[in-house]
Short mmCIF file of C-alpha atoms in Angstrom, two decimals:
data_model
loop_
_atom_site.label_atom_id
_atom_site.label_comp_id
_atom_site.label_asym_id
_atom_site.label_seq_id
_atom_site.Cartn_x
_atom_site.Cartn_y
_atom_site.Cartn_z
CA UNK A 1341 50.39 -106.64 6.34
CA UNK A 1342 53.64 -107.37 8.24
CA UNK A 1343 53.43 -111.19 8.25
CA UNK A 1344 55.12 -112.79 11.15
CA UNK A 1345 57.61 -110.04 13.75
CA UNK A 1346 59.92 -111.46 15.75
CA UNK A 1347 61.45 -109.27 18.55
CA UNK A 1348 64.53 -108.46 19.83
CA UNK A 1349 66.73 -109.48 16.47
CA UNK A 1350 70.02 -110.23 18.51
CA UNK A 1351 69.96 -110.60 22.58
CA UNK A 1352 73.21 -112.36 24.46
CA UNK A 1353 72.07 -113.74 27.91
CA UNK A 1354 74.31 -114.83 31.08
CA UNK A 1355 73.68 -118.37 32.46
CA UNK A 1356 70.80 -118.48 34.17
CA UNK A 1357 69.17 -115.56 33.14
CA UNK A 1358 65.29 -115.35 31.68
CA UNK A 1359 63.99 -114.17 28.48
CA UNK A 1360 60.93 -114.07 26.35
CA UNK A 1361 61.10 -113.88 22.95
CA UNK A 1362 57.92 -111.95 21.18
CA UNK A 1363 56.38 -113.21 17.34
CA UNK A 1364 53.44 -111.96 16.53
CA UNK A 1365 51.10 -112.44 13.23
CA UNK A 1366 48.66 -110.41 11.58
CA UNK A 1367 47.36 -113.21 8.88
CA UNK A 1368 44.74 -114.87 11.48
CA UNK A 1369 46.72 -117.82 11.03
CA UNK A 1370 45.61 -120.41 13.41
CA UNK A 1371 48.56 -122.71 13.92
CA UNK A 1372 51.96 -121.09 15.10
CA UNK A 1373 55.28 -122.81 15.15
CA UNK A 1374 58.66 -122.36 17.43
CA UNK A 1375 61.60 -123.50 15.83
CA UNK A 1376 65.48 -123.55 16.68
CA UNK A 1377 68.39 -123.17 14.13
CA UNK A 1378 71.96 -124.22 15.43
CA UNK A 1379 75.11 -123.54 12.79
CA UNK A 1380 75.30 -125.91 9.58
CA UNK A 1381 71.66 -127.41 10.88
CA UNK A 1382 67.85 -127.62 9.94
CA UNK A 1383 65.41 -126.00 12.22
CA UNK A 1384 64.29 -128.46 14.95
CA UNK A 1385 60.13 -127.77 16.41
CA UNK A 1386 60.58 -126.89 19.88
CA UNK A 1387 56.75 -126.12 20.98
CA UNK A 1388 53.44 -125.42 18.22
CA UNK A 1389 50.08 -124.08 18.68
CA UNK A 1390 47.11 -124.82 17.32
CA UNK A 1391 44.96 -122.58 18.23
CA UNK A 1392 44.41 -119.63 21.10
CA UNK A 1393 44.78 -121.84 24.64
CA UNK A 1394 46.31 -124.75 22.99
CA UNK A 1395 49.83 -125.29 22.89
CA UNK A 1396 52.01 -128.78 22.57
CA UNK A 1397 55.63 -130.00 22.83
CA UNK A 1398 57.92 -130.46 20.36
CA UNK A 1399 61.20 -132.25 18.92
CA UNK A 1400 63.22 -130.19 21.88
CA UNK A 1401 61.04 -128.58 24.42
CA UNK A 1402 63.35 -128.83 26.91
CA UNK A 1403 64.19 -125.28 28.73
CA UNK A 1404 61.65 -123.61 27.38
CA UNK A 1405 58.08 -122.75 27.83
CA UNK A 1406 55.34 -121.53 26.05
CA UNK A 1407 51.62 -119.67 26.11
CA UNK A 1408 49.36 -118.64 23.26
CA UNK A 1409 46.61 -116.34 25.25
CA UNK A 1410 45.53 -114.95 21.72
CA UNK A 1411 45.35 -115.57 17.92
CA UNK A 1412 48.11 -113.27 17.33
CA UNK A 1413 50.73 -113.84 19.78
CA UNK A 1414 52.98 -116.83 20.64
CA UNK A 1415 56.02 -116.03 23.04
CA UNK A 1416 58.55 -118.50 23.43
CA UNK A 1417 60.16 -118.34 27.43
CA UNK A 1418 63.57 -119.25 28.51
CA UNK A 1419 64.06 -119.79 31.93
CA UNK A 1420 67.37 -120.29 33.62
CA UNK A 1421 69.60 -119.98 30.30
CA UNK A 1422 72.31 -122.51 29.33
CA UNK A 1423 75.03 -122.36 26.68
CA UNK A 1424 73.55 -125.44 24.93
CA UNK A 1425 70.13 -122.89 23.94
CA UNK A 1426 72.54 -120.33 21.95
CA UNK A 1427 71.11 -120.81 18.19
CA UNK A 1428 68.62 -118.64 15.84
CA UNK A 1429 65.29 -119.17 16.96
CA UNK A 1430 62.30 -119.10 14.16
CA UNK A 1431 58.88 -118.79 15.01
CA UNK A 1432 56.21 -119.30 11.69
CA UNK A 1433 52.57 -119.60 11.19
CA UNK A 1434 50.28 -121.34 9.11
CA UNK A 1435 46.95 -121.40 8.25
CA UNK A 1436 45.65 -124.87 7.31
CA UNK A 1437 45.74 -127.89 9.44
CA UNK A 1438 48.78 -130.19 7.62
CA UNK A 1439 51.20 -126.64 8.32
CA UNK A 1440 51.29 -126.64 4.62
CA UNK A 1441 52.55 -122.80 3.66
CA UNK A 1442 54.44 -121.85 7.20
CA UNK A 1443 55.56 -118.25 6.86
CA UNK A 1444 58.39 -117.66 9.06
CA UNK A 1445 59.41 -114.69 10.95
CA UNK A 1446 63.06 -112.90 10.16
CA UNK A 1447 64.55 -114.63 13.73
CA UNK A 1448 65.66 -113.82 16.61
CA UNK A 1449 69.70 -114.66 17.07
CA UNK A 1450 70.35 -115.51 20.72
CA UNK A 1451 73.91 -115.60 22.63
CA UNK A 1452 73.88 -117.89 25.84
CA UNK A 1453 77.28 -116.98 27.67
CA UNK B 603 63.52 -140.25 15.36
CA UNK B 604 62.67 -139.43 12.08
CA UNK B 605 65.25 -138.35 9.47
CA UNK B 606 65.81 -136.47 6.31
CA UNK B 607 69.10 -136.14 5.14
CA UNK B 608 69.93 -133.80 2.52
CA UNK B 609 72.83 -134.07 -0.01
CA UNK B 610 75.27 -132.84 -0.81
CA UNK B 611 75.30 -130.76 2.10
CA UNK B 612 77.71 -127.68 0.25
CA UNK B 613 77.87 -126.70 -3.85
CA UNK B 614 79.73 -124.54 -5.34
CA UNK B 615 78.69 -123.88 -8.92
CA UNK B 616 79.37 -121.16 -11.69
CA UNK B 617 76.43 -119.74 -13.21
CA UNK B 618 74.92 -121.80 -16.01
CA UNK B 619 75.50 -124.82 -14.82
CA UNK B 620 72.81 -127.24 -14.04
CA UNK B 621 72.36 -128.91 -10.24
CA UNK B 622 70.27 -131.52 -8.51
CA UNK B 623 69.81 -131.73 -4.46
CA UNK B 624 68.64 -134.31 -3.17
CA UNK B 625 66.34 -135.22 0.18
CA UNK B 626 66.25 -138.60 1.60
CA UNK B 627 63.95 -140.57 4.32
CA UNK B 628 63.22 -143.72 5.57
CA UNK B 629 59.89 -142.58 6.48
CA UNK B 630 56.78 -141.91 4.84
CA UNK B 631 55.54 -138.23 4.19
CA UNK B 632 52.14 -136.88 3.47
CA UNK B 633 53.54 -134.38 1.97
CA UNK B 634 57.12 -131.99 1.67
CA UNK B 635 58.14 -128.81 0.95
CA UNK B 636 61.06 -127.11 -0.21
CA UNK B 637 62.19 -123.73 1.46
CA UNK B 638 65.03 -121.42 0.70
CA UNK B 639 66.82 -119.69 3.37
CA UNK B 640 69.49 -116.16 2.72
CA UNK B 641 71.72 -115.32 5.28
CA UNK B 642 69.77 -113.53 8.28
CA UNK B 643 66.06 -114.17 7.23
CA UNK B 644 64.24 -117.02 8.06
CA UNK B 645 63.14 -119.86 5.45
CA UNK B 646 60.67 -119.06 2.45
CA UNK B 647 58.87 -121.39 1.24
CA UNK B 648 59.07 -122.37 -2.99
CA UNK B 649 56.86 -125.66 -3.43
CA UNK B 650 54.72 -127.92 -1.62
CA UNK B 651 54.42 -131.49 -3.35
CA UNK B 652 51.38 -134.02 -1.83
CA UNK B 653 51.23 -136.61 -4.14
CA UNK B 654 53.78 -139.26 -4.95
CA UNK B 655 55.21 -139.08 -8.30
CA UNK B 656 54.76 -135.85 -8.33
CA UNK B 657 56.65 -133.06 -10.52
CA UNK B 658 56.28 -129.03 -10.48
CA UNK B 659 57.85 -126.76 -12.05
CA UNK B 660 58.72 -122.60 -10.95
CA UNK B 661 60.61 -121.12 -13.55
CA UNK B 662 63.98 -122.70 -13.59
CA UNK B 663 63.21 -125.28 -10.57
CA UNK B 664 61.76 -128.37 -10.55
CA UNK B 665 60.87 -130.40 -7.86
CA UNK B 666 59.83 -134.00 -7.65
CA UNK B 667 58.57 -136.36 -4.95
CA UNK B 668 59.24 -139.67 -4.92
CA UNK B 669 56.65 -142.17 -5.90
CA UNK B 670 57.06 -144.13 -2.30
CA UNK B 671 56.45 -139.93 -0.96
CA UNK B 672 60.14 -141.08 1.35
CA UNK B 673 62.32 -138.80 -1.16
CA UNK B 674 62.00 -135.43 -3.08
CA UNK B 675 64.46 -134.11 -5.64
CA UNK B 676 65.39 -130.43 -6.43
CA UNK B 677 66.95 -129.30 -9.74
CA UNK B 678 68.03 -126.32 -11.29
CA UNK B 679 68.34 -125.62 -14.83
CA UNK B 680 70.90 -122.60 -15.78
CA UNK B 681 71.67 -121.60 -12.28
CA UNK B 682 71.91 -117.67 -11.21
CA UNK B 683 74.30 -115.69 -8.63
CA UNK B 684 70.33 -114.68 -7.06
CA UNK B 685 69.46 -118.81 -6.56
CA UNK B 686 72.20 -118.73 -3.93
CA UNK B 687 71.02 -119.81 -0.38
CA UNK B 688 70.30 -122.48 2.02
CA UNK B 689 67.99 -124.86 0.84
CA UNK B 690 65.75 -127.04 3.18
CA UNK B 691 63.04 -129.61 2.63
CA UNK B 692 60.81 -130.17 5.14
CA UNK B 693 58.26 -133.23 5.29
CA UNK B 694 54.84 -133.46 7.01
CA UNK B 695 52.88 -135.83 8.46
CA UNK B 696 49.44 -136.17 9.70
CA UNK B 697 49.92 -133.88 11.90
CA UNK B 698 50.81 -130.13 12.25
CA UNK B 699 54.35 -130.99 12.83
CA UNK B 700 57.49 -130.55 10.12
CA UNK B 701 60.61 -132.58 9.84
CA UNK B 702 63.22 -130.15 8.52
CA UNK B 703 66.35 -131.76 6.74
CA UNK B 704 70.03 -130.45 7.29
CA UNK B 705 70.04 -128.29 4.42
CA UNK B 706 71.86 -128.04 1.42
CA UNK B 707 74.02 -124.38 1.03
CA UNK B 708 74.32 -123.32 -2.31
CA UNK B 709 76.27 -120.99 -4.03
CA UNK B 710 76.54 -119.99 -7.33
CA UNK B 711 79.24 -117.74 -8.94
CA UNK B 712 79.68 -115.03 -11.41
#
């Protein structure tokens, strides 16, 4: 039981390039979480999913996009990279409705230059 | 925008010594958790609290929400080199969304 991957660990970027970033669960959780981590900060939502097919915005959604085609898999797209998305990004899961008990992936720490 | 501020924000303590952390809102929760973050990993979760007034305890940490459910409380008793971390509260609402507070980054010495 691996709990929540998140791949690649470190990835620096040029302005205006693209990346996905992968998480996948093996829990069956239903409800999946994107979060971002700048320096000396709390983790800010940027898109969740409730469910395979359903997907909603966030506290910063802005510059990114998201899909959740199945239960286990919830990349997080960057299109057209700025300096201003360098941080740690987190993606969880949980399995009841209120989010209670989100088990978060190790991160993914990205370099926008 | 919602807020929950988290103090103090850096403590630096040698082991044995007792602390409290604090997490503050002007908004109502429906319920909060407390996480603890190490350098590199992401956030692990120690408590979730639901009811106001409430008090649990895990080993040498207790945690309290406020009766009004806008505050929660952390303390340690006898503080360890291994409690050292980034600590976060998080509160819910009726929804499946978290607020996360700014975090408060302990450190405890030898």
């Amino acid at each position: 039981n691996a709990g929540v991957t998140q791949t690649p660990k470190f990835r620096i970027l040029k302005i205006g390039q693209s990346m996905t970033l992968q998480c996948t669960q093996d829990m069956n959780h239903n409800y999946m979480y994107w979060y971002r981590q700048d320096p000396g900060m709390g983790l800010k939502l940027i898109y969740y999913s409730v469910g395979a097919g359903i997907t909603d915005k966030g506290e910063v959604p802005n510059g990114y996009n998201v899909s959740r085609s199945t239960t286990e898999d919830f990349p997080l797209r960057l299109e057209l990279a700025a300096p201003s998305q360098t941080s740690v990004y987190f993606c969880a899961s949980s399995k009841t409705r209120q989010g209670r008990e989100q088990y978060f992936g190790p991160g993914t720490r990205l370099t926008v230059t | 925008t919602q807020l929950l501020e988290q103090s103090p924000q850096f403590l630096s303590i040698q082991e044995g010594e007792n602390l409290t952390v604090y997490c503050n809102s002007s908004s109502v929760f429906s319920s909060l958790q407390w996480y603890r973050q190490e350098p590199g990993e992401g956030p692990v979760l120690l408590v979730t609290v639901v009811t106001g007034g409430e008090v649990k305890k895990l080993k040498r940490l207790t945690f309290q929400f406020g009766d009004a459910r806008k505050d929660s409380s952390l303390h340690i008793t006898a503080a360890q080199p291994g409690d050292t971390g980034l600590y976060l509260c998080a509160g819910g609402r009726e929804t499946y969304k978290y607020i996360f507070g700014t975090g408060t980054r302990l450190k405890v010495l030898a």
